Short mmCIF file of C-alpha atoms in Angstrom, two decimals:
data_model
loop_
_atom_site.label_atom_id
_atom_site.label_comp_id
_atom_site.label_asym_id
_atom_site.label_seq_id
_atom_site.Cartn_x
_atom_site.Cartn_y
_atom_site.Cartn_z
CA UNK A 1 20.85 -15.30 5.46
CA UNK A 2 19.69 -12.24 3.58
CA UNK A 3 21.12 -8.74 3.37
CA UNK A 4 19.18 -5.60 2.41
CA UNK A 5 19.63 -3.02 -0.35
CA UNK A 6 17.30 -0.01 -0.19
CA UNK A 7 16.82 1.87 -3.47
CA UNK A 8 15.40 5.29 -2.70
CA UNK A 9 16.22 7.28 0.42
CA UNK A 10 12.97 9.21 0.77
CA UNK A 11 9.94 8.80 2.98
CA UNK A 12 9.28 5.17 2.01
CA UNK A 13 12.87 3.94 1.99
CA UNK A 14 14.45 5.61 5.03
CA UNK A 15 11.28 6.77 6.75
CA UNK A 16 9.27 3.52 6.70
CA UNK A 17 11.20 0.48 5.44
CA UNK A 18 14.50 1.09 7.23
CA UNK A 19 13.05 1.61 10.75
CA UNK A 20 11.16 -1.67 10.36
CA UNK A 21 14.24 -3.51 9.08
CA UNK A 22 16.39 -2.08 11.84
CA UNK A 23 13.87 -3.26 14.43
CA UNK A 24 13.68 -6.76 12.94
CA UNK A 25 17.44 -7.08 12.65
CA UNK A 26 17.83 -6.11 16.33
CA UNK A 27 15.51 -8.80 17.70
CA UNK A 28 17.37 -10.70 20.43
CA UNK A 29 16.23 -14.23 19.50
CA UNK A 30 18.41 -14.31 16.37
CA UNK A 31 15.88 -16.48 14.58
CA UNK A 32 15.33 -14.22 11.60
CA UNK A 33 16.88 -14.49 8.14
CA UNK A 34 19.00 -11.38 8.67
CA UNK A 35 22.58 -11.24 7.45
CA UNK A 36 25.14 -9.60 9.76
CA UNK A 37 26.39 -7.61 6.77
CA UNK A 38 25.40 -3.92 6.93
CA UNK A 39 22.48 -2.90 4.68
CA UNK A 40 23.20 -0.74 1.65
CA UNK A 41 21.27 2.28 0.36
CA UNK A 42 21.38 4.28 -2.87
CA UNK A 43 19.47 7.33 -4.04
CA UNK A 44 19.79 9.68 -7.00
CA UNK A 45 20.34 12.45 -4.44
CA UNK A 46 23.41 12.60 -2.22
CA UNK A 47 22.29 10.95 1.03
CA UNK A 48 25.72 9.77 2.20
CA UNK A 49 25.70 11.70 5.46
CA UNK A 50 22.18 10.59 6.35
CA UNK A 51 22.93 6.98 5.41
CA UNK A 52 26.01 6.83 7.63
CA UNK A 53 24.06 8.37 10.50
CA UNK A 54 21.43 5.66 10.10
CA UNK A 55 24.01 2.88 10.12
CA UNK A 56 23.69 2.16 6.40
CA UNK A 57 26.39 1.82 3.76
CA UNK A 58 25.85 4.42 1.00
CA UNK A 59 26.44 3.30 -2.58
CA UNK A 60 27.54 5.62 -5.38
CA UNK A 61 25.45 3.81 -7.99
CA UNK A 62 23.41 0.66 -8.52
CA UNK A 63 26.52 -1.06 -9.90
CA UNK A 64 28.51 -0.02 -6.84
CA UNK A 65 25.72 -1.38 -4.62
CA UNK A 66 26.04 -4.78 -6.30
CA UNK A 67 29.67 -4.85 -5.13
CA UNK A 68 28.63 -4.00 -1.58
CA UNK A 69 25.52 -6.23 -1.33
CA UNK A 70 25.81 -9.54 -3.17
CA UNK A 71 22.75 -9.93 -5.45
CA UNK A 72 22.73 -13.67 -4.71
CA UNK A 73 21.97 -13.08 -1.02
CA UNK A 74 20.22 -9.69 -0.95
CA UNK A 75 16.64 -8.44 -0.89
CA UNK A 76 16.09 -5.13 -2.69
CA UNK A 77 13.55 -2.64 -1.39
CA UNK A 78 12.55 -0.57 -4.42
CA UNK A 79 11.20 2.65 -2.91
CA UNK A 80 11.30 5.00 -5.90
CA UNK A 81 8.32 6.62 -7.67
CA UNK A 82 6.37 4.27 -9.99
CA UNK A 83 7.21 6.36 -13.06
CA UNK A 84 10.86 5.20 -12.82
CA UNK A 85 10.08 1.66 -11.79
CA UNK A 86 10.57 -0.38 -14.97
CA UNK A 87 13.95 1.15 -15.85
CA UNK A 88 15.23 0.61 -12.31
CA UNK A 89 13.94 -2.96 -12.21
CA UNK A 90 15.70 -3.64 -15.49
CA UNK A 91 18.99 -2.31 -14.13
CA UNK A 92 18.61 -4.38 -10.97
CA UNK A 93 17.92 -7.49 -13.05
CA UNK A 94 21.01 -6.81 -15.16
CA UNK A 95 23.06 -6.73 -11.94
CA UNK A 96 21.66 -10.09 -10.82
CA UNK A 97 19.13 -9.04 -8.20
CA UNK A 98 15.97 -11.18 -8.21
CA UNK A 99 14.40 -10.76 -4.73
CA UNK A 100 12.72 -7.37 -4.95
CA UNK A 101 10.12 -5.83 -2.65
CA UNK A 102 8.41 -3.06 -4.63
CA UNK A 103 6.73 -0.09 -2.96
CA UNK A 104 3.11 0.48 -3.99
CA UNK A 105 1.68 1.25 -6.47
CA UNK A 106 3.54 -1.27 -8.62
CA UNK A 107 3.04 0.80 -11.79
CA UNK A 108 1.37 3.98 -12.99
CA UNK A 109 -0.78 2.26 -15.59
CA UNK A 110 -1.55 -1.03 -17.32
CA UNK A 111 1.22 -0.57 -19.91
CA UNK A 112 3.79 -0.22 -17.13
CA UNK A 113 2.26 -3.18 -15.32
CA UNK A 114 2.51 -5.44 -18.37
CA UNK A 115 6.11 -4.38 -18.98
CA UNK A 116 7.02 -5.30 -15.39
CA UNK A 117 5.18 -8.61 -15.72
CA UNK A 118 7.16 -9.50 -18.83
CA UNK A 119 10.46 -8.46 -17.26
CA UNK A 120 9.72 -10.57 -14.18
CA UNK A 121 8.95 -13.63 -16.28
CA UNK A 122 11.94 -13.30 -18.59
CA UNK A 123 14.48 -12.44 -15.90
CA UNK A 124 13.10 -14.65 -13.12
CA UNK A 125 12.37 -11.79 -10.73
CA UNK A 126 10.69 -12.74 -7.47
CA UNK A 127 8.64 -9.63 -6.89
CA UNK A 128 6.63 -8.68 -3.83
CA UNK A 129 4.52 -5.54 -3.71
CA UNK A 130 4.35 -3.76 -0.36
CA UNK A 131 0.87 -4.46 1.00
CA UNK A 132 0.91 -3.92 4.77
CA UNK A 133 -2.88 -3.85 5.06
CA UNK A 134 -2.96 -7.41 3.71
CA UNK A 135 -0.71 -8.42 6.63
CA UNK A 136 -2.71 -6.36 9.12
CA UNK A 137 -4.15 -7.99 12.23
CA UNK A 138 -7.38 -6.10 11.59
CA UNK A 139 -7.60 -7.40 8.02
CA UNK A 140 -7.07 -10.95 9.27
CA UNK A 141 -9.94 -10.54 11.75
CA UNK A 142 -12.19 -9.15 9.01
CA UNK A 143 -11.26 -12.06 6.75
CA UNK A 144 -12.18 -14.54 9.48
CA UNK A 145 -15.58 -12.89 9.96
CA UNK A 146 -16.18 -12.98 6.22
CA UNK A 147 -14.94 -16.52 5.72
CA UNK A 148 -16.89 -18.25 8.51
CA UNK A 149 -20.11 -16.31 8.11
CA UNK A 150 -21.09 -15.85 11.74
CA UNK A 151 -23.05 -12.75 10.73
CA UNK A 152 -24.25 -14.14 7.41
CA UNK A 153 -23.12 -13.10 3.96
CA UNK A 154 -21.05 -9.97 3.38
CA UNK A 155 -23.26 -7.37 1.71
CA UNK A 156 -21.24 -4.15 1.64
CA UNK A 157 -18.01 -2.49 2.73
CA UNK A 158 -16.93 1.10 3.17
CA UNK A 159 -13.53 2.67 3.77
CA UNK A 160 -12.81 6.18 5.02
CA UNK A 161 -9.23 7.38 4.60
CA UNK A 162 -8.77 10.97 5.73
CA UNK A 163 -5.54 12.81 6.44
CA UNK A 164 -4.05 16.26 5.82
CA UNK A 165 -1.47 15.99 3.07
CA UNK A 166 -0.88 19.63 2.19
CA UNK A 167 2.89 19.89 2.63
CA UNK A 168 3.89 16.64 0.93
CA UNK A 169 1.59 17.37 -2.02
CA UNK A 170 3.00 20.86 -2.46
CA UNK A 171 6.58 19.60 -2.24
CA UNK A 172 6.33 16.52 -4.45
CA UNK A 173 4.62 15.42 -7.64
CA UNK A 174 5.28 11.71 -7.13
CA UNK A 175 1.52 11.15 -7.18
CA UNK A 176 -0.66 12.60 -9.93
CA UNK A 177 -4.09 11.82 -8.41
CA UNK A 178 -5.54 11.14 -4.98
CA UNK A 179 -6.37 7.62 -6.18
CA UNK A 180 -2.67 6.74 -5.81
CA UNK A 181 -2.10 7.82 -2.19
CA UNK A 182 -4.37 5.90 0.19
CA UNK A 183 -6.66 3.86 -2.05
CA UNK A 184 -4.17 1.10 -2.97
CA UNK A 185 -4.40 -0.02 0.68
CA UNK A 186 -8.18 -0.14 0.98
CA UNK A 187 -8.78 -1.39 -2.54
CA UNK A 188 -6.44 -4.31 -1.90
CA UNK A 189 -8.34 -5.23 1.27
CA UNK A 190 -11.68 -4.99 -0.56
CA UNK A 191 -10.41 -7.41 -3.20
CA UNK A 192 -9.07 -9.75 -0.52
CA UNK A 193 -12.35 -9.83 1.41
CA UNK A 194 -14.92 -9.84 -1.40
CA UNK A 195 -13.05 -10.91 -4.52
CA UNK A 196 -12.82 -9.27 -7.92
CA UNK A 197 -14.93 -6.26 -8.80
CA UNK A 198 -15.73 -3.66 -11.41
CA UNK A 199 -15.87 0.11 -10.88
CA UNK A 200 -19.29 1.71 -11.06
CA UNK A 201 -18.39 5.25 -9.99
CA UNK A 202 -15.24 7.31 -9.47
CA UNK A 203 -14.50 10.97 -8.76
CA UNK A 204 -11.61 13.27 -7.88
CA UNK A 205 -11.41 16.71 -6.28
CA UNK A 206 -8.64 19.30 -6.48
CA UNK A 207 -6.47 20.44 -3.60
CA UNK A 208 -6.77 24.21 -3.15
CA UNK A 209 -4.74 26.43 -0.84
CA UNK A 210 -4.99 30.14 -1.47
CA UNK A 211 -4.56 30.70 -5.20
CA UNK A 212 -2.72 27.41 -5.63
CA UNK A 213 -4.63 24.51 -7.17
CA UNK A 214 -3.21 20.99 -7.40
CA UNK A 215 -5.55 19.15 -9.77
CA UNK A 216 -7.03 15.83 -8.64
CA UNK A 217 -5.07 15.73 -5.36
CA UNK A 218 -7.74 16.90 -2.92
CA UNK A 219 -9.69 13.69 -2.56
CA UNK A 220 -11.00 10.60 -4.28
CA UNK A 221 -14.18 8.54 -4.22
CA UNK A 222 -14.63 5.04 -5.63
CA UNK A 223 -17.57 2.62 -5.80
CA UNK A 224 -17.13 -1.06 -6.65
CA UNK A 225 -19.53 -3.87 -7.52
CA UNK A 226 -17.98 -7.22 -6.60
CA UNK A 227 -18.64 -10.37 -8.58
CA UNK A 228 -20.23 -11.96 -5.50
CA UNK A 229 -22.84 -9.17 -5.26
CA UNK A 230 -21.25 -7.14 -2.46
CA UNK A 231 -20.48 -3.44 -2.91
CA UNK A 232 -17.61 -1.29 -1.69
CA UNK A 233 -17.41 2.47 -1.24
CA UNK A 234 -14.06 4.16 -0.62
CA UNK A 235 -13.65 7.83 0.28
CA UNK A 236 -10.30 9.57 0.74
CA UNK A 237 -9.88 13.24 1.67
CA UNK A 238 -6.31 14.60 1.64
CA UNK A 239 -7.46 18.05 2.80
CA UNK A 240 -9.08 16.81 6.00
CA UNK A 241 -7.93 18.33 9.32
CA UNK A 242 -8.29 14.93 10.96
CA UNK A 243 -6.68 11.54 10.39
CA UNK A 244 -8.89 8.48 10.10
CA UNK A 245 -8.61 5.05 8.51
CA UNK A 246 -11.97 3.45 9.08
CA UNK A 247 -13.54 0.33 7.62
CA UNK A 248 -17.13 -0.84 7.88
CA UNK A 249 -18.57 -4.20 6.87
CA UNK A 250 -22.27 -4.96 6.73
CA UNK A 251 -23.51 -8.54 6.84
CA UNK A 252 -26.96 -10.14 6.81
CA UNK A 253 -27.31 -10.05 10.59
CA UNK A 254 -24.83 -7.47 11.82
CA UNK A 255 -22.10 -5.02 11.03
CA UNK A 256 -18.48 -4.42 11.92
CA UNK A 257 -16.51 -1.21 12.40
CA UNK A 258 -12.72 -1.17 12.46
CA UNK A 259 -10.01 1.45 12.59
CA UNK A 260 -6.56 0.86 11.15
CA UNK A 261 -3.57 2.59 12.78
CA UNK A 262 -3.40 6.12 11.43
CA UNK A 263 0.39 6.25 11.11
CA UNK A 264 3.63 4.52 12.02
CA UNK A 265 3.72 6.18 15.46
CA UNK A 266 1.18 3.78 17.01
CA UNK A 267 0.59 0.16 16.08
CA UNK A 268 -2.88 -0.54 17.39
CA UNK A 269 -6.17 -1.09 15.59
CA UNK A 270 -9.70 -1.38 16.95
CA UNK A 271 -12.54 -3.70 15.99
CA UNK A 272 -16.18 -3.61 17.08
CA UNK A 273 -18.60 -6.35 16.05
CA UNK A 274 -22.35 -5.66 16.23
CA UNK A 275 -24.50 -8.79 16.14
CA UNK A 276 -28.08 -7.74 15.42
CA UNK A 277 -29.40 -11.08 16.68
CA UNK A 278 -27.50 -11.12 19.95
CA UNK A 279 -28.60 -7.84 21.48
CA UNK A 280 -26.58 -5.83 23.95
CA UNK A 281 -23.82 -3.28 23.38
CA UNK A 282 -20.74 -4.32 21.46
CA UNK A 283 -17.35 -3.77 23.10
CA UNK A 284 -14.42 -2.61 20.96
CA UNK A 285 -11.38 -4.86 20.84
CA UNK A 286 -7.89 -3.39 20.61
CA UNK A 287 -5.48 -5.29 18.34
CA UNK A 288 -1.73 -4.92 18.14
CA UNK A 289 -1.24 -4.18 14.45
CA UNK A 290 2.31 -3.47 13.30
CA UNK A 291 1.37 -4.36 9.73
CA UNK A 292 4.46 -3.22 7.82
CA UNK A 293 6.75 -5.09 10.22
CA UNK A 294 4.65 -8.24 9.81
CA UNK A 295 4.66 -7.85 6.06
CA UNK A 296 8.42 -7.37 5.68
CA UNK A 297 9.25 -10.14 8.14
CA UNK A 298 6.91 -12.49 6.25
CA UNK A 299 8.43 -11.53 2.89
CA UNK A 300 12.01 -12.26 4.04
CA UNK A 301 11.02 -15.57 5.59
CA UNK A 302 9.28 -16.62 2.37
CA UNK A 303 12.33 -15.66 0.33
CA UNK A 304 14.47 -17.73 2.70
CA UNK A 305 12.08 -20.69 2.48
CA UNK A 306 12.07 -20.48 -1.31
CA UNK A 307 15.87 -20.41 -1.39
CA UNK A 308 15.86 -23.57 0.68
CA UNK A 309 13.37 -25.23 -1.65
CA UNK A 310 10.57 -25.07 0.91
CA UNK A 311 7.06 -23.67 0.82
CA UNK A 312 6.47 -21.06 -1.84
CA UNK A 313 9.57 -21.93 -3.81
CA UNK A 314 7.92 -22.02 -7.24
CA UNK A 315 7.23 -18.57 -8.60
CA UNK A 316 6.23 -17.20 -5.23
CA UNK A 317 5.27 -13.55 -5.26
CA UNK A 318 5.62 -13.15 -9.02
CA UNK A 319 3.53 -13.53 -12.14
CA UNK A 320 1.76 -16.87 -12.30
CA UNK A 321 2.49 -17.93 -8.74
CA UNK A 322 1.49 -15.69 -5.86
CA UNK A 323 2.16 -16.32 -2.22
CA UNK A 324 -0.43 -16.96 0.43
CA UNK A 325 -1.14 -13.24 0.87
CA UNK A 326 -1.73 -12.82 -2.90
CA UNK A 327 0.07 -9.48 -2.76
CA UNK A 328 1.37 -9.59 -6.32
CA UNK A 329 -1.94 -10.65 -7.87
CA UNK A 330 -3.88 -8.12 -5.81
CA UNK A 331 -1.38 -5.35 -6.60
CA UNK A 332 -1.77 -6.06 -10.32
CA UNK A 333 -5.55 -5.81 -10.07
CA UNK A 334 -5.29 -2.62 -8.03
CA UNK A 335 -3.24 -0.97 -10.81
CA UNK A 336 -5.83 -2.03 -13.41
CA UNK A 337 -8.81 -0.80 -11.38
CA UNK A 338 -7.18 2.52 -10.50
CA UNK A 339 -6.44 3.22 -14.16
CA UNK A 340 -10.10 2.55 -14.93
CA UNK A 341 -11.03 4.88 -12.06
CA UNK A 342 -8.85 7.70 -13.46
CA UNK A 343 -10.44 7.36 -16.87
CA UNK A 344 -13.97 7.30 -15.44
CA UNK A 345 -13.31 10.27 -13.18
CA UNK A 346 -11.82 12.26 -16.07
CA UNK A 347 -14.80 11.46 -18.29
CA UNK A 348 -17.27 12.50 -15.62
CA UNK A 349 -15.34 15.71 -14.91
CA UNK A 350 -15.35 16.59 -18.60
CA UNK A 351 -19.14 16.33 -18.64
CA UNK A 352 -19.54 18.75 -15.74
CA UNK A 353 -20.01 22.47 -16.25
CA UNK A 354 -16.48 23.81 -15.84
CA UNK A 355 -17.65 27.43 -15.96
CA UNK A 356 -18.84 27.42 -12.34
CA UNK A 357 -16.55 25.19 -10.29
CA UNK A 358 -17.44 24.61 -6.67
CA UNK A 359 -14.57 25.41 -4.37
CA UNK A 360 -14.24 22.63 -1.77
CA UNK A 361 -13.79 23.75 1.85
CA UNK A 362 -10.32 23.75 3.34
CA UNK A 363 -11.59 21.97 6.45
CA UNK A 364 -13.88 19.05 6.92
CA UNK A 365 -14.90 16.67 4.18
CA UNK A 366 -15.20 17.78 0.59
CA UNK A 367 -18.78 17.75 -0.74
CA UNK A 368 -17.94 15.00 -3.19
CA UNK A 369 -16.88 12.77 -0.30
CA UNK A 370 -19.69 13.39 2.18
CA UNK A 371 -21.68 10.32 3.10
CA UNK A 372 -18.88 7.88 2.42
CA UNK A 373 -18.33 7.18 6.12
CA UNK A 374 -22.04 6.77 6.84
CA UNK A 375 -22.34 3.63 4.75
CA UNK A 376 -21.51 1.41 7.75
CA UNK A 377 -24.62 2.58 9.55
#
């Protein structure tokens, strides 16, 4: 049975991971891999009072946590910013922890990615990278449509990821560009559905509120050319007054529109399939889609199976041996592509006339992002 150690008591650690873990641990059937020992949490800030309120055991340090949660039987949830990731992983490895679920993005850049890869190989770390959209019910349905070809070959995809992110952006500099906020989710799904790709276009917009400008945090746009000939367009606007996570797939003889849950307050997705050869109006299907819960439950069960010498026991979830959801391999490729996107966007911005910047509107979709949602037709 496996205990839990949460590193990082912010939005990801206590706001997302812990509610899911608490729900899974409370399931009445008792069939899960959950240890009866109380989970442990540590943060660089003093979160003792909050931890105790949440039913967690607060640790004074990583070393203290290793005394409270045995590394031999514990899964670590690493929910700190990617800039600190390698050093923290190294400390965890020194303490004996090997089962580590890493919050996305895995690293800031390719250098950080390669350092983590090497550390995982040398120290035998069994890393998973949080990829709830890969465990999503909607993604599974899209994969089935793509795999069995009922509508012909996949020709193009588009993702629209809009949400207002004013307050969190003003309060925190954990993310340096809008590429790092929502795009790791959609980019991972694009790679899952259509395979590897290269970037053909990328752009960023600033977030502006009054006289305050947060460079590159207003929105992001990305265009991909997949090796199989399909294309993907992704548009994210973090200044939008509305929330939307929309995906569109176009095939030879039809198209599909889906909507992922917009937050953790409701776990339902929708899917509408339009068959151009069948005629008649398509009816949306509603899917229960608690993706993060599915992902974490799956990760723990795979760790348990690997410990028992069962399926996925050899290198599962780490360099050179990914599990059936390919989350580690996809997360690595996402880091590489997003670094390329930052470089391309910076180069394109440098070529623009900076003497007359266009101020994006504070409501609606930024001009650089318009048309992204229309790709589905």
